[in-house]
PDB file of C-alpha atoms in Angstrom:
ATOM      1  CA  MET O   1     -90.243 -38.491  20.221  1.00  0.00           C
ATOM      2  CA  ASN O   2     -90.168 -38.797  23.953  1.00  0.00           C
ATOM      3  CA  GLN O   3     -87.975 -36.839  26.268  1.00  0.00           C
ATOM      4  CA  ARG O   4     -85.595 -39.709  26.871  1.00  0.00           C
ATOM      5  CA  ASN O   5     -84.897 -40.175  23.141  1.00  0.00           C
ATOM      6  CA  LEU O   6     -84.340 -36.419  22.787  1.00  0.00           C
ATOM      7  CA  ILE O   7     -81.702 -36.451  25.548  1.00  0.00           C
ATOM      8  CA  ASN O   8     -79.934 -39.439  23.989  1.00  0.00           C
ATOM      9  CA  ALA O   9     -80.026 -37.820  20.531  1.00  0.00           C
ATOM     10  CA  ALA O  10     -78.522 -34.466  21.683  1.00  0.00           C
ATOM     11  CA  PRO O  11     -74.986 -35.767  22.363  1.00  0.00           C
ATOM     12  CA  LYS O  12     -74.987 -37.596  19.039  1.00  0.00           C
ATOM     13  CA  ALA O  13     -76.044 -34.406  17.224  1.00  0.00           C
ATOM     14  CA  TRP O  14     -73.307 -32.400  18.938  1.00  0.00           C
ATOM     15  CA  LEU O  15     -70.768 -35.078  18.068  1.00  0.00           C
ATOM     16  CA  PHE O  16     -71.949 -35.069  14.451  1.00  0.00           C
ATOM     17  CA  LEU O  17     -71.704 -31.246  14.258  1.00  0.00           C
ATOM     18  CA  PHE O  18     -68.241 -31.301  15.836  1.00  0.00           C
ATOM     19  CA  VAL O  19     -66.907 -33.938  13.410  1.00  0.00           C
ATOM     20  CA  ALA O  20     -68.480 -32.170  10.416  1.00  0.00           C
ATOM     21  CA  SER O  21     -66.966 -28.833  11.504  1.00  0.00           C
ATOM     22  CA  LEU O  22     -63.588 -30.436  12.054  1.00  0.00           C
ATOM     23  CA  LEU O  23     -63.659 -31.990   8.584  1.00  0.00           C
ATOM     24  CA  PHE O  24     -64.652 -28.639   7.085  1.00  0.00           C
ATOM     25  CA  VAL O  25     -61.747 -26.856   8.817  1.00  0.00           C
ATOM     26  CA  LEU O  26     -59.255 -29.530   7.808  1.00  0.00           C
ATOM     27  CA  ALA O  27     -60.443 -29.426   4.202  1.00  0.00           C
ATOM     28  CA  ALA O  28     -60.104 -25.634   4.122  1.00  0.00           C
ATOM     29  CA  CYS O  29     -56.587 -25.683   5.559  1.00  0.00           C
ATOM     30  CA  GLY O  30     -55.318 -28.801   3.855  1.00  0.00           C
ATOM     31  CA  GLY O  31     -54.103 -29.347   0.336  1.00  0.00           C
ATOM     32  CA  ALA O  32     -51.067 -27.103   0.453  1.00  0.00           C
ATOM     33  CA  GLU O  33     -47.659 -28.652   0.579  1.00  0.00           C
ATOM     34  CA  ALA O  34     -45.719 -27.981   3.700  1.00  0.00           C
ATOM     35  CA  THR O  35     -42.643 -25.931   3.003  1.00  0.00           C
ATOM     36  CA  THR O  36     -39.549 -25.817   5.106  1.00  0.00           C
ATOM     37  CA  ASN O  37     -37.168 -22.951   5.055  1.00  0.00           C
ATOM     38  CA  THR O  38     -33.840 -24.672   4.824  1.00  0.00           C
ATOM     39  CA  PRO O  39     -31.043 -22.163   4.585  1.00  0.00           C
ATOM     40  CA  THR O  40     -29.025 -22.267   1.392  1.00  0.00           C
ATOM     41  CA  PRO O  41     -25.279 -22.154   1.935  1.00  0.00           C
ATOM     42  CA  THR O  42     -23.694 -18.995   0.617  1.00  0.00           C
ATOM     43  CA  THR O  43     -20.132 -18.170  -0.191  1.00  0.00           C
ATOM     44  CA  ALA O  44     -18.800 -15.193   1.687  1.00  0.00           C
ATOM     45  CA  ALA O  45     -17.337 -12.502  -0.539  1.00  0.00           C
ATOM     46  CA  THR O  46     -13.750 -11.584   0.085  1.00  0.00           C
ATOM     47  CA  ALA O  47     -12.469  -8.138  -0.619  1.00  0.00           C
ATOM     48  CA  THR O  48      -9.242  -7.728  -2.496  1.00  0.00           C
ATOM     49  CA  THR O  49      -7.220  -4.612  -2.777  1.00  0.00           C
ATOM     50  CA  ALA O  50      -5.290  -3.436  -5.769  1.00  0.00           C
ATOM     51  CA  PRO O  51      -1.533  -3.744  -5.481  1.00  0.00           C
ATOM     52  CA  THR O  52       0.160  -0.570  -4.438  1.00  0.00           C
ATOM     53  CA  THR O  53       2.721   1.002  -6.702  1.00  0.00           C
ATOM     54  CA  VAL O  54       5.448   3.486  -5.996  1.00  0.00           C
ATOM     55  CA  PRO O  55       4.653   6.601  -8.045  1.00  0.00           C
ATOM     56  CA  THR O  56       7.302   8.015 -10.323  1.00  0.00           C
ATOM     57  CA  THR O  57       7.472  11.755 -10.724  1.00  0.00           C
ATOM     58  CA  GLU O  58       9.817  11.786 -13.677  1.00  0.00           C
ATOM     59  CA  ALA O  59       8.255  13.244 -16.833  1.00  0.00           C
ATOM     60  CA  THR O  60       8.954  11.747 -20.226  1.00  0.00           C
ATOM     61  CA  THR O  61       9.174  14.000 -23.297  1.00  0.00           C
ATOM     62  CA  VAL O  62       8.293  12.470 -26.651  1.00  0.00           C
ATOM     63  CA  PRO O  63       8.279  13.735 -30.223  1.00  0.00           C
ATOM     64  CA  SER O  64       5.000  14.884 -31.803  1.00  0.00           C
ATOM     65  CA  GLY O  65       4.682  11.614 -33.761  1.00  0.00           C
ATOM     66  CA  GLY O  66       2.766   9.994 -30.909  1.00  0.00           C
ATOM     67  CA  ASP O  67       3.274   8.125 -27.700  1.00  0.00           C
ATOM     68  CA  SER O  68       1.756   5.384 -25.640  1.00  0.00           C
ATOM     69  CA  VAL O  69       0.790   4.752 -22.045  1.00  0.00           C
ATOM     70  CA  SER O  70       0.549   1.244 -20.647  1.00  0.00           C
ATOM     71  CA  ILE O  71      -2.116   0.271 -18.149  1.00  0.00           C
ATOM     72  CA  ALA O  72      -0.756  -2.610 -16.060  1.00  0.00           C
ATOM     73  CA  GLN O  73      -0.837  -3.768 -12.444  1.00  0.00           C
ATOM     74  CA  PHE O  74      -3.502  -1.140 -11.649  1.00  0.00           C
ATOM     75  CA  ALA O  75      -1.248   1.755 -12.707  1.00  0.00           C
ATOM     76  CA  PHE O  76      -0.608   4.053 -15.679  1.00  0.00           C
ATOM     77  CA  ALA O  77       2.981   3.947 -16.968  1.00  0.00           C
ATOM     78  CA  PRO O  78       4.469   6.407 -17.311  1.00  0.00           C
ATOM     79  CA  GLU O  79       2.615   8.224 -14.569  1.00  0.00           C
ATOM     80  CA  SER O  80       3.681  11.582 -16.001  1.00  0.00           C
ATOM     81  CA  LEU O  81       4.200  12.246 -19.705  1.00  0.00           C
ATOM     82  CA  THR O  82       5.170  15.477 -21.509  1.00  0.00           C
ATOM     83  CA  VAL O  83       4.224  15.847 -25.187  1.00  0.00           C
ATOM     84  CA  LYS O  84       3.965  18.592 -27.781  1.00  0.00           C
ATOM     85  CA  VAL O  85       0.676  20.071 -29.022  1.00  0.00           C
ATOM     86  CA  GLY O  86      -0.786  17.803 -31.716  1.00  0.00           C
ATOM     87  CA  THR O  87       0.584  14.581 -30.207  1.00  0.00           C
ATOM     88  CA  LYS O  88      -1.624  11.504 -30.338  1.00  0.00           C
ATOM     89  CA  VAL O  89      -1.330   9.455 -27.146  1.00  0.00           C
ATOM     90  CA  THR O  90      -2.520   5.845 -27.112  1.00  0.00           C
ATOM     91  CA  TRP O  91      -3.355   3.996 -23.910  1.00  0.00           C
ATOM     92  CA  THR O  92      -3.250   0.173 -23.990  1.00  0.00           C
ATOM     93  CA  ASN O  93      -4.881  -1.905 -21.274  1.00  0.00           C
ATOM     94  CA  ASN O  94      -2.251  -4.567 -20.562  1.00  0.00           C
ATOM     95  CA  ASP O  95      -3.919  -5.473 -17.284  1.00  0.00           C
ATOM     96  CA  SER O  96      -6.257  -8.373 -16.502  1.00  0.00           C
ATOM     97  CA  ALA O  97      -8.983  -5.967 -15.303  1.00  0.00           C
ATOM     98  CA  THR O  98     -11.179  -3.446 -17.126  1.00  0.00           C
ATOM     99  CA  HIS O  99     -10.078   0.195 -16.728  1.00  0.00           C
ATOM    100  CA  THR O 100     -10.970   3.664 -18.014  1.00  0.00           C
ATOM    101  CA  VAL O 101      -8.901   6.671 -19.055  1.00  0.00           C
ATOM    102  CA  THR O 102     -10.954   9.611 -17.793  1.00  0.00           C
ATOM    103  CA  SER O 103      -9.792  13.235 -17.892  1.00  0.00           C
ATOM    104  CA  ASP O 104     -10.354  15.165 -14.664  1.00  0.00           C
ATOM    105  CA  GLN O 105     -11.089  18.234 -16.827  1.00  0.00           C
ATOM    106  CA  GLY O 106     -13.598  16.415 -19.063  1.00  0.00           C
ATOM    107  CA  ALA O 107     -11.371  16.581 -22.157  1.00  0.00           C
ATOM    108  CA  PHE O 108     -11.502  12.824 -22.874  1.00  0.00           C
ATOM    109  CA  ASP O 109     -13.046   9.603 -21.599  1.00  0.00           C
ATOM    110  CA  SER O 110     -12.287   6.173 -22.981  1.00  0.00           C
ATOM    111  CA  GLY O 111     -15.257   4.404 -21.459  1.00  0.00           C
ATOM    112  CA  ALA O 112     -14.610   0.848 -20.260  1.00  0.00           C
ATOM    113  CA  LEU O 113     -11.436  -0.636 -21.745  1.00  0.00           C
ATOM    114  CA  ALA O 114     -11.419  -4.424 -21.555  1.00  0.00           C
ATOM    115  CA  PRO O 115      -8.038  -6.137 -21.254  1.00  0.00           C
ATOM    116  CA  GLY O 116      -6.145  -5.731 -24.547  1.00  0.00           C
ATOM    117  CA  SER O 117      -8.196  -2.687 -25.644  1.00  0.00           C
ATOM    118  CA  LYS O 118      -6.707   0.632 -26.752  1.00  0.00           C
ATOM    119  CA  PHE O 119      -7.800   4.269 -26.564  1.00  0.00           C
ATOM    120  CA  SER O 120      -6.223   7.245 -28.352  1.00  0.00           C
ATOM    121  CA  PHE O 121      -6.563  10.991 -27.925  1.00  0.00           C
ATOM    122  CA  THR O 122      -4.841  13.839 -29.796  1.00  0.00           C
ATOM    123  CA  PHE O 123      -3.898  16.794 -27.599  1.00  0.00           C
ATOM    124  CA  SER O 124      -4.604  19.964 -29.596  1.00  0.00           C
ATOM    125  CA  LYS O 125      -4.181  22.490 -26.763  1.00  0.00           C
ATOM    126  CA  ALA O 126      -1.301  23.145 -24.387  1.00  0.00           C
ATOM    127  CA  GLY O 127      -1.940  22.487 -20.716  1.00  0.00           C
ATOM    128  CA  THR O 128      -1.741  19.958 -17.931  1.00  0.00           C
ATOM    129  CA  TYR O 129      -4.244  17.116 -18.191  1.00  0.00           C
ATOM    130  CA  THR O 130      -4.724  14.966 -15.115  1.00  0.00           C
ATOM    131  CA  TYR O 131      -6.649  11.741 -15.553  1.00  0.00           C
ATOM    132  CA  HIS O 132      -7.736   8.662 -13.647  1.00  0.00           C
ATOM    133  CA  CYS O 133      -9.471   5.302 -13.945  1.00  0.00           C
ATOM    134  CA  SER O 134     -13.101   5.818 -12.926  1.00  0.00           C
ATOM    135  CA  ILE O 135     -13.346   2.152 -11.882  1.00  0.00           C
ATOM    136  CA  HIS O 136     -10.198   2.333  -9.724  1.00  0.00           C
ATOM    137  CA  PRO O 137      -9.932   6.001  -8.599  1.00  0.00           C
ATOM    138  CA  SER O 138      -6.526   5.488  -6.978  1.00  0.00           C
ATOM    139  CA  MET O 139      -5.075   5.095 -10.494  1.00  0.00           C
ATOM    140  CA  THR O 140      -4.017   8.599 -11.555  1.00  0.00           C
ATOM    141  CA  ALA O 141      -1.573  10.135 -14.018  1.00  0.00           C
ATOM    142  CA  THR O 142      -0.748  13.372 -15.853  1.00  0.00           C
ATOM    143  CA  ILE O 143      -0.125  14.474 -19.436  1.00  0.00           C
ATOM    144  CA  VAL O 144       1.663  17.827 -19.863  1.00  0.00           C
ATOM    145  CA  VAL O 145       1.132  19.318 -23.319  1.00  0.00           C
ATOM    146  CA  GLN O 146       3.614  22.047 -24.371  1.00  0.00           C
TER     147      GLN O 146
END
């Protein structure tokens, strides 16, 4: 091959190498689907607060046959109850939300009470038992056992 043919062949070889390299790079990078990150609309959460209730401080005395406490509108009613030793007290969840009846002293705990559920506890020792809803801590009440 003479020198003139070698000079004419060099640009063609470089062009061939460039095209081959370009095809190799495109083949290595290609094949994957392009993804776009389109934001998905979300619904903003709104906080709601439990209705406030005016606490009553009046105690109710009941016979030892038993008594009940209603859970409604995010409150225990009555808020204060006086019973005799041996009284069985039954709490009924008349609310639309799940609540608990949890003794502050650890004497009793209903666990989660779905709407319409009941929980009973018999008070065998005299004393003052404060309790609350562990889901809604602002819900508090007292049982006085004499």
